[in-house]
């Protein structure tokens, strides 16, 4: 045992002595000129080492340099600067004059991608033909050979200046880049990017095949994790990951493609393929599909806006011929005793400016997008089997397919956006079948007092593409049909029945007062004009006990309306007499007007009763005259008088 330990100690002493002798015999500064020469010969970049190079033997055999910089040909500023550089080298290759670098580590590096750090190409002189039958042997000015297996950058900064001049800073960068003799490269990187009070954290692992570089690079992003947080983002931010195969081509047309793409963002998932070609015009193609795309967790502005409490005005007292009710805040079949009118600001129209809705820059790119989702969540809408097929060309964006299903209903909204003009013009063909009405109203922040299943067909067009533009500049027609219709807050037939019961005892006051109007089917035709003016060309609501027809106008900007209804009530008068039988045959006019939150109604019961009495008297006289001699002067005079009435 003693002999073994003695032998081991001697061996260790020999190894340490050899290392010490090697370090003492080889001056690392001998590599300075060789490193500078090889870097400039291989890449054209100028390597500058400001301080002396020295050995570092623990825990790795390394060559350490002070401040360094790497400058592109003709550039004003270095592309890379670092506080120090460390080269981890292999021991045995040094004996055969080979500098085998296992790892290059830069600490405190600053990488600049700005116009000042870019290379300025030199004008090459006219080449002289040479004899290609004999190989050209490059003279060696140095007996050393250089191989680098790994590059590592830590605690560093990348300054990236974009085309518009704005600089993007990538901070706290840690990069590990490994390569082998087959030119297979692996990359690990983590960084943070801050901009406009938003931050994105990235962690990337990728592999690349550089054997065909610079003409083609193939590889795989095995993992890309990100966290996006800051202003104008969801409270908990957006986080997710990405994995994909990629191909970069540098032929006559530069191209990049991402295949077998898997992308997650919060609780949303997408898979598919994305490719791009960079020619005179940039062309993009994307084919994506997914199980769920939840826009509510990605776009916080889609959340319902908070409605501030409106100021209440003093009660307004109306005469018997005109009463009010609050359609969207209260539920009354007849006017409330102390009904109040809710004050609401008026949205005034503004002149559209040329700088708004400018999409002319879309003409510089061409793209096709195909998106298929099992489920799309948008506010309270759950859209199943959502499909989008879009094609962008220099003049317009054609959304050829925009379809989906909501519960038992479906919709189709093919759209053309003219991007070559300012402001952009949009034309949309609308087809809906049995879509739930209440969720639609909720999505567009409209009163939810209406429910049913809506079917619609029509066309809407206008300039602009947001809510303000729709209320100010859009126009078109829409034919609608709503089944299982219900309007909360107003029972139109009972309003009339109560008013008639107060004027005559021939009608019984309704006992079961319901706070809604319902119909089996409602057919309406609407015409939208600029500034949010809607004309109700026709309205026909069919129910078992009554029929309601009408027409009128609605102002989407001022939130008011003026609609004339003609109501024929067949049942529910409570009695059976001649007066009731006459009422069941006529259409009773009822005018609705005023602010949405305090709609007034006008019902002239006295005129209705007077007309009925006049009609009854006329019928009695007609019956008496039929029994008299039609040729007598008295009968002729009465007939002429009745015709005037």
GROMACS .gro file of N, CA, C and O in nm, residues 249-360:
model
  448
  249UNK      N    1  -3.291   2.964  -4.615
  249UNK     CA    2  -3.226   2.954  -4.746
  249UNK      C    3  -3.175   3.090  -4.787
  249UNK      O    4  -3.242   3.191  -4.771
  250UNK      N    5  -3.054   3.090  -4.845
  250UNK     CA    6  -2.991   3.214  -4.887
  250UNK      C    7  -2.952   3.204  -5.034
  250UNK      O    8  -2.838   3.230  -5.072
  251UNK      N    9  -3.049   3.164  -5.117
  251UNK     CA   10  -3.026   3.152  -5.260
  251UNK      C   11  -3.059   3.286  -5.327
  251UNK      O   12  -3.048   3.391  -5.266
  252UNK      N   13  -3.100   3.279  -5.453
  252UNK     CA   14  -3.138   3.401  -5.524
  252UNK      C   15  -3.254   3.471  -5.453
  252UNK      O   16  -3.267   3.593  -5.457
  253UNK      N   17  -3.342   3.391  -5.389
  253UNK     CA   18  -3.450   3.445  -5.307
  253UNK      C   19  -3.430   3.394  -5.165
  253UNK      O   20  -3.429   3.273  -5.143
  254UNK      N   21  -3.414   3.484  -5.072
  254UNK     CA   22  -3.398   3.443  -4.934
  254UNK      C   23  -3.532   3.397  -4.879
  254UNK      O   24  -3.636   3.456  -4.907
  255UNK      N   25  -3.529   3.290  -4.800
  255UNK     CA   26  -3.653   3.233  -4.748
  255UNK      C   27  -3.628   3.172  -4.611
  255UNK      O   28  -3.516   3.130  -4.580
  256UNK      N   29  -3.733   3.166  -4.532
  256UNK     CA   30  -3.729   3.101  -4.402
  256UNK      C   31  -3.862   3.031  -4.382
  256UNK      O   32  -3.967   3.080  -4.424
  257UNK      N   33  -3.857   2.914  -4.321
  257UNK     CA   34  -3.982   2.840  -4.296
  257UNK      C   35  -3.975   2.776  -4.159
  257UNK      O   36  -3.868   2.734  -4.112
  258UNK      N   37  -4.090   2.771  -4.093
  258UNK     CA   38  -4.107   2.703  -3.965
  258UNK      C   39  -4.206   2.590  -3.987
  258UNK      O   40  -4.323   2.615  -4.019
  259UNK      N   41  -4.159   2.467  -3.972
  259UNK     CA   42  -4.245   2.350  -3.993
  259UNK      C   43  -4.266   2.279  -3.859
  259UNK      O   44  -4.185   2.291  -3.766
  260UNK      N   45  -4.377   2.204  -3.852
  260UNK     CA   46  -4.412   2.133  -3.728
  260UNK      C   47  -4.414   2.230  -3.610
  260UNK      O   48  -4.363   2.202  -3.502
  261UNK      N   49  -4.473   2.346  -3.635
  261UNK     CA   50  -4.477   2.452  -3.535
  261UNK      C   51  -4.579   2.419  -3.426
  261UNK      O   52  -4.692   2.380  -3.456
  262UNK      N   53  -4.538   2.437  -3.301
  262UNK     CA   54  -4.628   2.424  -3.187
  262UNK      C   55  -4.611   2.549  -3.100
  262UNK      O   56  -4.501   2.574  -3.050
  263UNK      N   57  -4.718   2.624  -3.086
  263UNK     CA   58  -4.713   2.750  -3.013
  263UNK      C   59  -4.822   2.751  -2.906
  263UNK      O   60  -4.937   2.717  -2.933
  264UNK      N   61  -4.785   2.791  -2.784
  264UNK     CA   62  -4.881   2.808  -2.677
  264UNK      C   63  -4.872   2.951  -2.625
  264UNK      O   64  -4.763   3.010  -2.621
  265UNK      N   65  -4.987   3.007  -2.588
  265UNK     CA   66  -4.994   3.141  -2.530
  265UNK      C   67  -5.105   3.138  -2.426
  265UNK      O   68  -5.223   3.130  -2.460
  266UNK      N   69  -5.066   3.142  -2.299
  266UNK     CA   70  -5.160   3.122  -2.189
  266UNK      C   71  -5.235   2.991  -2.211
  266UNK      O   72  -5.174   2.886  -2.220
  267UNK      N   73  -5.366   2.996  -2.226
  267UNK     CA   74  -5.442   2.872  -2.244
  267UNK      C   75  -5.479   2.848  -2.390
  267UNK      O   76  -5.573   2.773  -2.419
  268UNK      N   77  -5.408   2.910  -2.484
  268UNK     CA   78  -5.433   2.892  -2.626
  268UNK      C   79  -5.321   2.808  -2.689
  268UNK      O   80  -5.206   2.814  -2.644
  269UNK      N   81  -5.357   2.731  -2.793
  269UNK     CA   82  -5.259   2.647  -2.860
  269UNK      C   83  -5.280   2.657  -3.012
  269UNK      O   84  -5.393   2.661  -3.059
  270UNK      N   85  -5.168   2.662  -3.085
  270UNK     CA   86  -5.172   2.663  -3.230
  270UNK      C   87  -5.064   2.569  -3.283
  270UNK      O   88  -4.956   2.559  -3.225
  271UNK      N   89  -5.094   2.502  -3.395
  271UNK     CA   90  -4.997   2.417  -3.463
  271UNK      C   91  -5.005   2.448  -3.612
  271UNK      O   92  -5.106   2.496  -3.661
  272UNK      N   93  -4.894   2.420  -3.682
  272UNK     CA   94  -4.899   2.438  -3.826
  272UNK      C   95  -4.765   2.473  -3.886
  272UNK      O   96  -4.660   2.427  -3.840
  273UNK      N   97  -4.769   2.561  -3.985
  273UNK     CA   98  -4.650   2.595  -4.064
  273UNK      C   99  -4.655   2.743  -4.102
  273UNK      O  100  -4.760   2.795  -4.138
  274UNK      N  101  -4.539   2.810  -4.096
  274UNK     CA  102  -4.525   2.950  -4.137
  274UNK      C  103  -4.402   2.960  -4.224
  274UNK      O  104  -4.296   2.905  -4.191
  275UNK      N  105  -4.412   3.030  -4.336
  275UNK     CA  106  -4.297   3.049  -4.425
  275UNK      C  107  -4.296   3.193  -4.477
  275UNK      O  108  -4.400   3.260  -4.480
  276UNK      N  109  -4.179   3.238  -4.516
  276UNK     CA  110  -4.164   3.374  -4.569
  276UNK      C  111  -4.057   3.375  -4.677
  276UNK      O  112  -3.956   3.305  -4.668
  277UNK      N  113  -4.082   3.455  -4.781
  277UNK     CA  114  -3.985   3.477  -4.889
  277UNK      C  115  -3.957   3.626  -4.897
  277UNK      O  116  -4.050   3.708  -4.896
  278UNK      N  117  -3.829   3.662  -4.904
  278UNK     CA  118  -3.788   3.801  -4.904
  278UNK      C  119  -3.731   3.835  -5.042
  278UNK      O  120  -3.612   3.820  -5.067
  279UNK      N  121  -3.819   3.882  -5.129
  279UNK     CA  122  -3.782   3.921  -5.264
  279UNK      C  123  -3.810   4.071  -5.276
  279UNK      O  124  -3.802   4.144  -5.178
  280UNK      N  125  -3.845   4.117  -5.396
  280UNK     CA  126  -3.884   4.257  -5.410
  280UNK      C  127  -4.001   4.289  -5.319
  280UNK      O  128  -4.012   4.399  -5.264
  281UNK      N  129  -4.089   4.191  -5.304
  281UNK     CA  130  -4.196   4.202  -5.206
  281UNK      C  131  -4.188   4.082  -5.112
  281UNK      O  132  -4.154   3.972  -5.155
  282UNK      N  133  -4.217   4.108  -4.989
  282UNK     CA  134  -4.213   4.001  -4.890
  282UNK      C  135  -4.342   3.920  -4.899
  282UNK      O  136  -4.452   3.977  -4.906
  283UNK      N  137  -4.327   3.788  -4.901
  283UNK     CA  138  -4.443   3.700  -4.908
  283UNK      C  139  -4.445   3.609  -4.786
  283UNK      O  140  -4.344   3.547  -4.753
  284UNK      N  141  -4.561   3.602  -4.723
  284UNK     CA  142  -4.579   3.516  -4.607
  284UNK      C  143  -4.690   3.415  -4.635
  284UNK      O  144  -4.788   3.445  -4.705
  285UNK      N  145  -4.674   3.298  -4.579
  285UNK     CA  146  -4.777   3.195  -4.584
  285UNK      C  147  -4.789   3.133  -4.446
  285UNK      O  148  -4.687   3.099  -4.384
  286UNK      N  149  -4.911   3.119  -4.399
  286UNK     CA  150  -4.933   3.059  -4.267
  286UNK      C  151  -5.054   2.967  -4.275
  286UNK      O  152  -5.161   3.006  -4.322
  287UNK      N  153  -5.033   2.846  -4.229
  287UNK     CA  154  -5.141   2.747  -4.217
  287UNK      C  155  -5.139   2.699  -4.072
  287UNK      O  156  -5.050   2.625  -4.031
  288UNK      N  157  -5.239   2.741  -3.997
  288UNK     CA  158  -5.242   2.715  -3.854
  288UNK      C  159  -5.374   2.650  -3.814
  288UNK      O  160  -5.479   2.678  -3.875
  289UNK      N  161  -5.367   2.568  -3.714
  289UNK     CA  162  -5.487   2.507  -3.658
  289UNK      C  163  -5.467   2.495  -3.508
  289UNK      O  164  -5.355   2.505  -3.458
  290UNK      N  165  -5.577   2.475  -3.437
  290UNK     CA  166  -5.564   2.466  -3.292
  290UNK      C  167  -5.692   2.417  -3.228
  290UNK      O  168  -5.800   2.419  -3.289
  291UNK      N  169  -5.680   2.376  -3.105
  291UNK     CA  170  -5.795   2.331  -3.029
  291UNK      C  171  -5.870   2.449  -2.970
  291UNK      O  172  -5.990   2.463  -2.986
  292UNK      N  173  -5.797   2.541  -2.902
  292UNK     CA  174  -5.861   2.655  -2.838
  292UNK      C  175  -5.774   2.779  -2.863
  292UNK      O  176  -5.652   2.775  -2.846
  293UNK      N  177  -5.839   2.889  -2.902
  293UNK     CA  178  -5.775   3.020  -2.906
  293UNK      C  179  -5.863   3.113  -2.824
  293UNK      O  180  -5.974   3.148  -2.863
  294UNK      N  181  -5.813   3.151  -2.706
  294UNK     CA  182  -5.889   3.231  -2.611
  294UNK      C  183  -5.841   3.376  -2.620
  294UNK      O  184  -5.739   3.413  -2.560
  295UNK      N  185  -5.913   3.458  -2.694
  295UNK     CA  186  -5.874   3.597  -2.709
  295UNK      C  187  -5.894   3.677  -2.580
  295UNK      O  188  -5.832   3.782  -2.563
  296UNK      N  189  -5.977   3.628  -2.491
  296UNK     CA  190  -6.004   3.701  -2.367
  296UNK      C  191  -5.881   3.707  -2.277
  296UNK      O  192  -5.864   3.802  -2.201
  297UNK      N  193  -5.794   3.607  -2.283
  297UNK     CA  194  -5.674   3.607  -2.200
  297UNK      C  195  -5.555   3.666  -2.274
  297UNK      O  196  -5.448   3.684  -2.215
  298UNK      N  197  -5.571   3.697  -2.403
  298UNK     CA  198  -5.462   3.755  -2.481
  298UNK      C  199  -5.483   3.902  -2.508
  298UNK      O  200  -5.386   3.978  -2.519
  299UNK      N  201  -5.608   3.945  -2.521
  299UNK     CA  202  -5.640   4.085  -2.552
  299UNK      C  203  -5.732   4.138  -2.443
  299UNK      O  204  -5.854   4.121  -2.449
  300UNK      N  205  -5.676   4.202  -2.340
  300UNK     CA  206  -5.759   4.242  -2.226
  300UNK      C  207  -5.863   4.347  -2.261
  300UNK      O  208  -5.962   4.361  -2.191
  301UNK      N  209  -5.842   4.422  -2.371
  301UNK     CA  210  -5.942   4.522  -2.406
  301UNK      C  211  -6.075   4.461  -2.447
  301UNK      O  212  -6.176   4.531  -2.458
  302UNK      N  213  -6.077   4.329  -2.470
  302UNK     CA  214  -6.203   4.263  -2.503
  302UNK      C  215  -6.291   4.242  -2.382
  302UNK      O  216  -6.408   4.210  -2.396
  303UNK      N  217  -6.236   4.259  -2.262
  303UNK     CA  218  -6.317   4.242  -2.142
  303UNK      C  219  -6.423   4.350  -2.137
  303UNK      O  220  -6.405   4.462  -2.187
  304UNK      N  221  -6.541   4.322  -2.076
  304UNK     CA  222  -6.647   4.423  -2.070
  304UNK      C  223  -6.599   4.549  -2.001
  304UNK      O  224  -6.531   4.544  -1.898
  305UNK      N  225  -6.629   4.664  -2.061
  305UNK     CA  226  -6.588   4.790  -2.002
  305UNK      C  227  -6.676   4.824  -1.884
  305UNK      O  228  -6.793   4.789  -1.878
  306UNK      N  229  -6.615   4.893  -1.788
  306UNK     CA  230  -6.690   4.935  -1.671
  306UNK      C  231  -6.780   5.052  -1.706
  306UNK      O  232  -6.738   5.150  -1.765
  307UNK      N  233  -6.907   5.042  -1.668
  307UNK     CA  234  -7.005   5.146  -1.698
  307UNK      C  235  -7.021   5.233  -1.575
  307UNK      O  236  -7.059   5.185  -1.467
  308UNK      N  237  -6.988   5.359  -1.587
  308UNK     CA  238  -7.001   5.450  -1.474
  308UNK      C  239  -7.147   5.482  -1.449
  308UNK      O  240  -7.230   5.481  -1.539
  309UNK      N  241  -7.177   5.512  -1.325
  309UNK     CA  242  -7.316   5.541  -1.287
  309UNK      C  243  -7.359   5.672  -1.350
  309UNK      O  244  -7.290   5.774  -1.340
  310UNK      N  245  -7.472   5.673  -1.416
  310UNK     CA  246  -7.520   5.791  -1.486
  310UNK      C  247  -7.594   5.883  -1.389
  310UNK      O  248  -7.660   5.838  -1.295
  311UNK      N  249  -7.581   6.012  -1.415
  311UNK     CA  250  -7.649   6.110  -1.330
  311UNK      C  251  -7.798   6.104  -1.356
  311UNK      O  252  -7.843   6.093  -1.469
  312UNK      N  253  -7.872   6.111  -1.249
  312UNK     CA  254  -8.018   6.106  -1.261
  312UNK      C  255  -8.074   6.247  -1.260
  312UNK      O  256  -8.035   6.330  -1.179
  313UNK      N  257  -8.170   6.272  -1.347
  313UNK     CA  258  -8.236   6.402  -1.348
  313UNK      C  259  -8.365   6.394  -1.268
  313UNK      O  260  -8.406   6.288  -1.223
  314UNK      N  261  -8.425   6.505  -1.248
  314UNK     CA  262  -8.549   6.508  -1.172
  314UNK      C  263  -8.660   6.444  -1.251
  314UNK      O  264  -8.657   6.442  -1.374
  315UNK      N  265  -8.763   6.389  -1.182
  315UNK     CA  266  -8.872   6.324  -1.254
  315UNK      C  267  -8.942   6.418  -1.351
  315UNK      O  268  -8.959   6.537  -1.323
  316UNK      N  269  -8.982   6.366  -1.465
  316UNK     CA  270  -9.054   6.444  -1.565
  316UNK      C  271  -9.198   6.398  -1.568
  316UNK      O  272  -9.227   6.280  -1.585
  317UNK      N  273  -9.288   6.490  -1.550
  317UNK     CA  274  -9.430   6.457  -1.547
  317UNK      C  275  -9.489   6.481  -1.684
  317UNK      O  276  -9.476   6.589  -1.741
  318UNK      N  277  -9.555   6.380  -1.739
  318UNK     CA  278  -9.615   6.389  -1.872
  318UNK      C  279  -9.767   6.386  -1.859
  318UNK      O  280  -9.822   6.338  -1.759
  319UNK      N  281  -9.836   6.433  -1.963
  319UNK     CA  282  -9.980   6.425  -1.962
  319UNK      C  283 -10.025   6.284  -1.993
  319UNK      O  284  -9.945   6.196  -2.022
  320UNK      N  285 -10.152   6.261  -1.991
  320UNK     CA  286 -10.205   6.125  -2.006
  320UNK      C  287 -10.181   6.069  -2.145
  320UNK      O  288 -10.186   5.949  -2.164
  321UNK      N  289 -10.159   6.158  -2.241
  321UNK     CA  290 -10.141   6.110  -2.378
  321UNK      C  291  -9.998   6.066  -2.406
  321UNK      O  292  -9.972   6.005  -2.507
  322UNK      N  293  -9.905   6.097  -2.318
  322UNK     CA  294  -9.766   6.061  -2.342
  322UNK      C  295  -9.704   6.020  -2.210
  322UNK      O  296  -9.701   6.097  -2.116
  323UNK      N  297  -9.655   5.895  -2.202
  323UNK     CA  298  -9.594   5.844  -2.081
  323UNK      C  299  -9.457   5.788  -2.113
  323UNK      O  300  -9.419   5.771  -2.229
  324UNK      N  301  -9.380   5.761  -2.007
  324UNK     CA  302  -9.242   5.714  -2.028
  324UNK      C  303  -9.215   5.589  -1.949
  324UNK      O  304  -9.282   5.561  -1.850
  325UNK      N  305  -9.118   5.514  -1.994
  325UNK     CA  306  -9.069   5.398  -1.919
  325UNK      C  307  -8.922   5.381  -1.954
  325UNK      O  308  -8.874   5.429  -2.056
  326UNK      N  309  -8.848   5.315  -1.867
  326UNK     CA  310  -8.705   5.293  -1.889
  326UNK      C  311  -8.685   5.153  -1.942
  326UNK      O  312  -8.692   5.057  -1.867
  327UNK      N  313  -8.663   5.142  -2.072
  327UNK     CA  314  -8.655   5.011  -2.136
  327UNK      C  315  -8.534   4.932  -2.090
  327UNK      O  316  -8.539   4.811  -2.076
  328UNK      N  317  -8.424   5.000  -2.065
  328UNK     CA  318  -8.300   4.931  -2.037
  328UNK      C  319  -8.258   4.938  -1.891
  328UNK      O  320  -8.149   4.899  -1.856
  329UNK      N  321  -8.338   4.993  -1.804
  329UNK     CA  322  -8.302   4.999  -1.663
  329UNK      C  323  -8.413   4.949  -1.572
  329UNK      O  324  -8.387   4.912  -1.459
  330UNK      N  325  -8.538   4.949  -1.618
  330UNK     CA  326  -8.649   4.903  -1.536
  330UNK      C  327  -8.736   4.810  -1.618
  330UNK      O  328  -8.720   4.799  -1.738
  331UNK      N  329  -8.830   4.745  -1.554
  331UNK     CA  330  -8.918   4.653  -1.623
  331UNK      C  331  -9.061   4.686  -1.585
  331UNK      O  332  -9.105   4.659  -1.474
  332UNK      N  333  -9.134   4.751  -1.677
  332UNK     CA  334  -9.272   4.788  -1.651
  332UNK      C  335  -9.357   4.754  -1.772
  332UNK      O  336  -9.314   4.773  -1.885
  333UNK      N  337  -9.477   4.705  -1.747
  333UNK     CA  338  -9.572   4.688  -1.855
  333UNK      C  339  -9.638   4.820  -1.886
  333UNK      O  340  -9.675   4.849  -1.997
  334UNK      N  341  -9.655   4.903  -1.782
  334UNK     CA  342  -9.710   5.037  -1.797
  334UNK      C  343  -9.613   5.134  -1.731
  334UNK      O  344  -9.520   5.093  -1.662
  335UNK      N  345  -9.630   5.265  -1.750
  335UNK     CA  346  -9.536   5.361  -1.695
  335UNK      C  347  -9.530   5.355  -1.543
  335UNK      O  348  -9.630   5.338  -1.477
  336UNK      N  349  -9.408   5.366  -1.489
  336UNK     CA  350  -9.391   5.372  -1.344
  336UNK      C  351  -9.438   5.507  -1.293
  336UNK      O  352  -9.426   5.608  -1.361
  337UNK      N  353  -9.490   5.514  -1.171
  337UNK     CA  354  -9.542   5.640  -1.119
  337UNK      C  355  -9.435   5.749  -1.114
  337UNK      O  356  -9.464   5.864  -1.143
  338UNK      N  357  -9.311   5.712  -1.078
  338UNK     CA  358  -9.203   5.810  -1.068
  338UNK      C  359  -9.091   5.776  -1.165
  338UNK      O  360  -8.975   5.768  -1.126
  339UNK      N  361  -9.126   5.751  -1.288
  339UNK     CA  362  -9.024   5.713  -1.387
  339UNK      C  363  -8.925   5.827  -1.405
  339UNK      O  364  -8.964   5.944  -1.406
  340UNK      N  365  -8.798   5.795  -1.417
  340UNK     CA  366  -8.693   5.896  -1.433
  340UNK      C  367  -8.628   5.880  -1.568
  340UNK      O  368  -8.622   5.771  -1.625
  341UNK      N  369  -8.579   5.988  -1.618
  341UNK     CA  370  -8.506   5.986  -1.745
  341UNK      C  371  -8.358   5.989  -1.713
  341UNK      O  372  -8.311   6.075  -1.639
  342UNK      N  373  -8.283   5.896  -1.768
  342UNK     CA  374  -8.139   5.886  -1.740
  342UNK      C  375  -8.063   5.973  -1.839
  342UNK      O  376  -8.079   5.961  -1.960
  343UNK      N  377  -7.978   6.058  -1.784
  343UNK     CA  378  -7.897   6.143  -1.870
  343UNK      C  379  -7.786   6.062  -1.934
  343UNK      O  380  -7.722   5.982  -1.868
  344UNK      N  381  -7.762   6.084  -2.062
  344UNK     CA  382  -7.659   6.008  -2.133
  344UNK      C  383  -7.589   6.101  -2.231
  344UNK      O  384  -7.654   6.179  -2.300
  345UNK      N  385  -7.455   6.101  -2.236
  345UNK     CA  386  -7.385   6.191  -2.327
  345UNK      C  387  -7.415   6.160  -2.472
  345UNK      O  388  -7.436   6.046  -2.510
  346UNK      N  389  -7.416   6.261  -2.553
  346UNK     CA  390  -7.442   6.246  -2.696
  346UNK      C  391  -7.310   6.231  -2.769
  346UNK      O  392  -7.216   6.307  -2.748
  347UNK      N  393  -7.301   6.129  -2.851
  347UNK     CA  394  -7.181   6.107  -2.931
  347UNK      C  395  -7.194   6.189  -3.058
  347UNK      O  396  -7.283   6.166  -3.140
  348UNK      N  397  -7.107   6.286  -3.075
  348UNK     CA  398  -7.113   6.372  -3.193
  348UNK      C  399  -7.023   6.317  -3.301
  348UNK      O  400  -6.922   6.252  -3.274
  349UNK      N  401  -7.059   6.344  -3.423
  349UNK     CA  402  -6.979   6.296  -3.535
  349UNK      C  403  -6.855   6.382  -3.551
  349UNK      O  404  -6.852   6.499  -3.516
  350UNK      N  405  -6.749   6.323  -3.606
  350UNK     CA  406  -6.624   6.394  -3.631
  350UNK      C  407  -6.584   6.372  -3.775
  350UNK      O  408  -6.626   6.278  -3.841
  351UNK      N  409  -6.503   6.462  -3.825
  351UNK     CA  410  -6.455   6.451  -3.962
  351UNK      C  411  -6.344   6.348  -3.968
  351UNK      O  412  -6.249   6.355  -3.891
  352UNK      N  413  -6.356   6.256  -4.059
  352UNK     CA  414  -6.255   6.152  -4.069
  352UNK      C  415  -6.126   6.210  -4.125
  352UNK      O  416  -6.128   6.291  -4.216
  353UNK      N  417  -6.013   6.177  -4.065
  353UNK     CA  418  -5.885   6.229  -4.107
  353UNK      C  419  -5.813   6.125  -4.193
  353UNK      O  420  -5.827   6.005  -4.174
  354UNK      N  421  -5.733   6.177  -4.286
  354UNK     CA  422  -5.662   6.087  -4.376
  354UNK      C  423  -5.566   5.996  -4.303
  354UNK      O  424  -5.537   5.886  -4.347
  355UNK      N  425  -5.511   6.045  -4.191
  355UNK     CA  426  -5.413   5.964  -4.120
  355UNK      C  427  -5.477   5.845  -4.051
  355UNK      O  428  -5.408   5.751  -4.012
  356UNK      N  429  -5.610   5.849  -4.033
  356UNK     CA  430  -5.676   5.737  -3.969
  356UNK      C  431  -5.702   5.625  -4.070
  356UNK      O  432  -5.727   5.650  -4.188
  357UNK      N  433  -5.695   5.502  -4.021
  357UNK     CA  434  -5.728   5.384  -4.100
  357UNK      C  435  -5.644   5.376  -4.228
  357UNK      O  436  -5.694   5.349  -4.337
  358UNK      N  437  -5.515   5.402  -4.213
  358UNK     CA  438  -5.422   5.394  -4.325
  358UNK      C  439  -5.357   5.255  -4.326
  358UNK      O  440  -5.280   5.221  -4.237
  359UNK      N  441  -5.390   5.175  -4.427
  359UNK     CA  442  -5.333   5.041  -4.441
  359UNK      C  443  -5.254   5.026  -4.570
  359UNK      O  444  -5.233   4.916  -4.619
  360UNK      N  445  -5.209   5.138  -4.626
  360UNK     CA  446  -5.139   5.132  -4.754
  360UNK      C  447  -5.006   5.055  -4.743
  360UNK      O  448  -4.959   5.000  -4.842
   0.00000   0.00000   0.00000
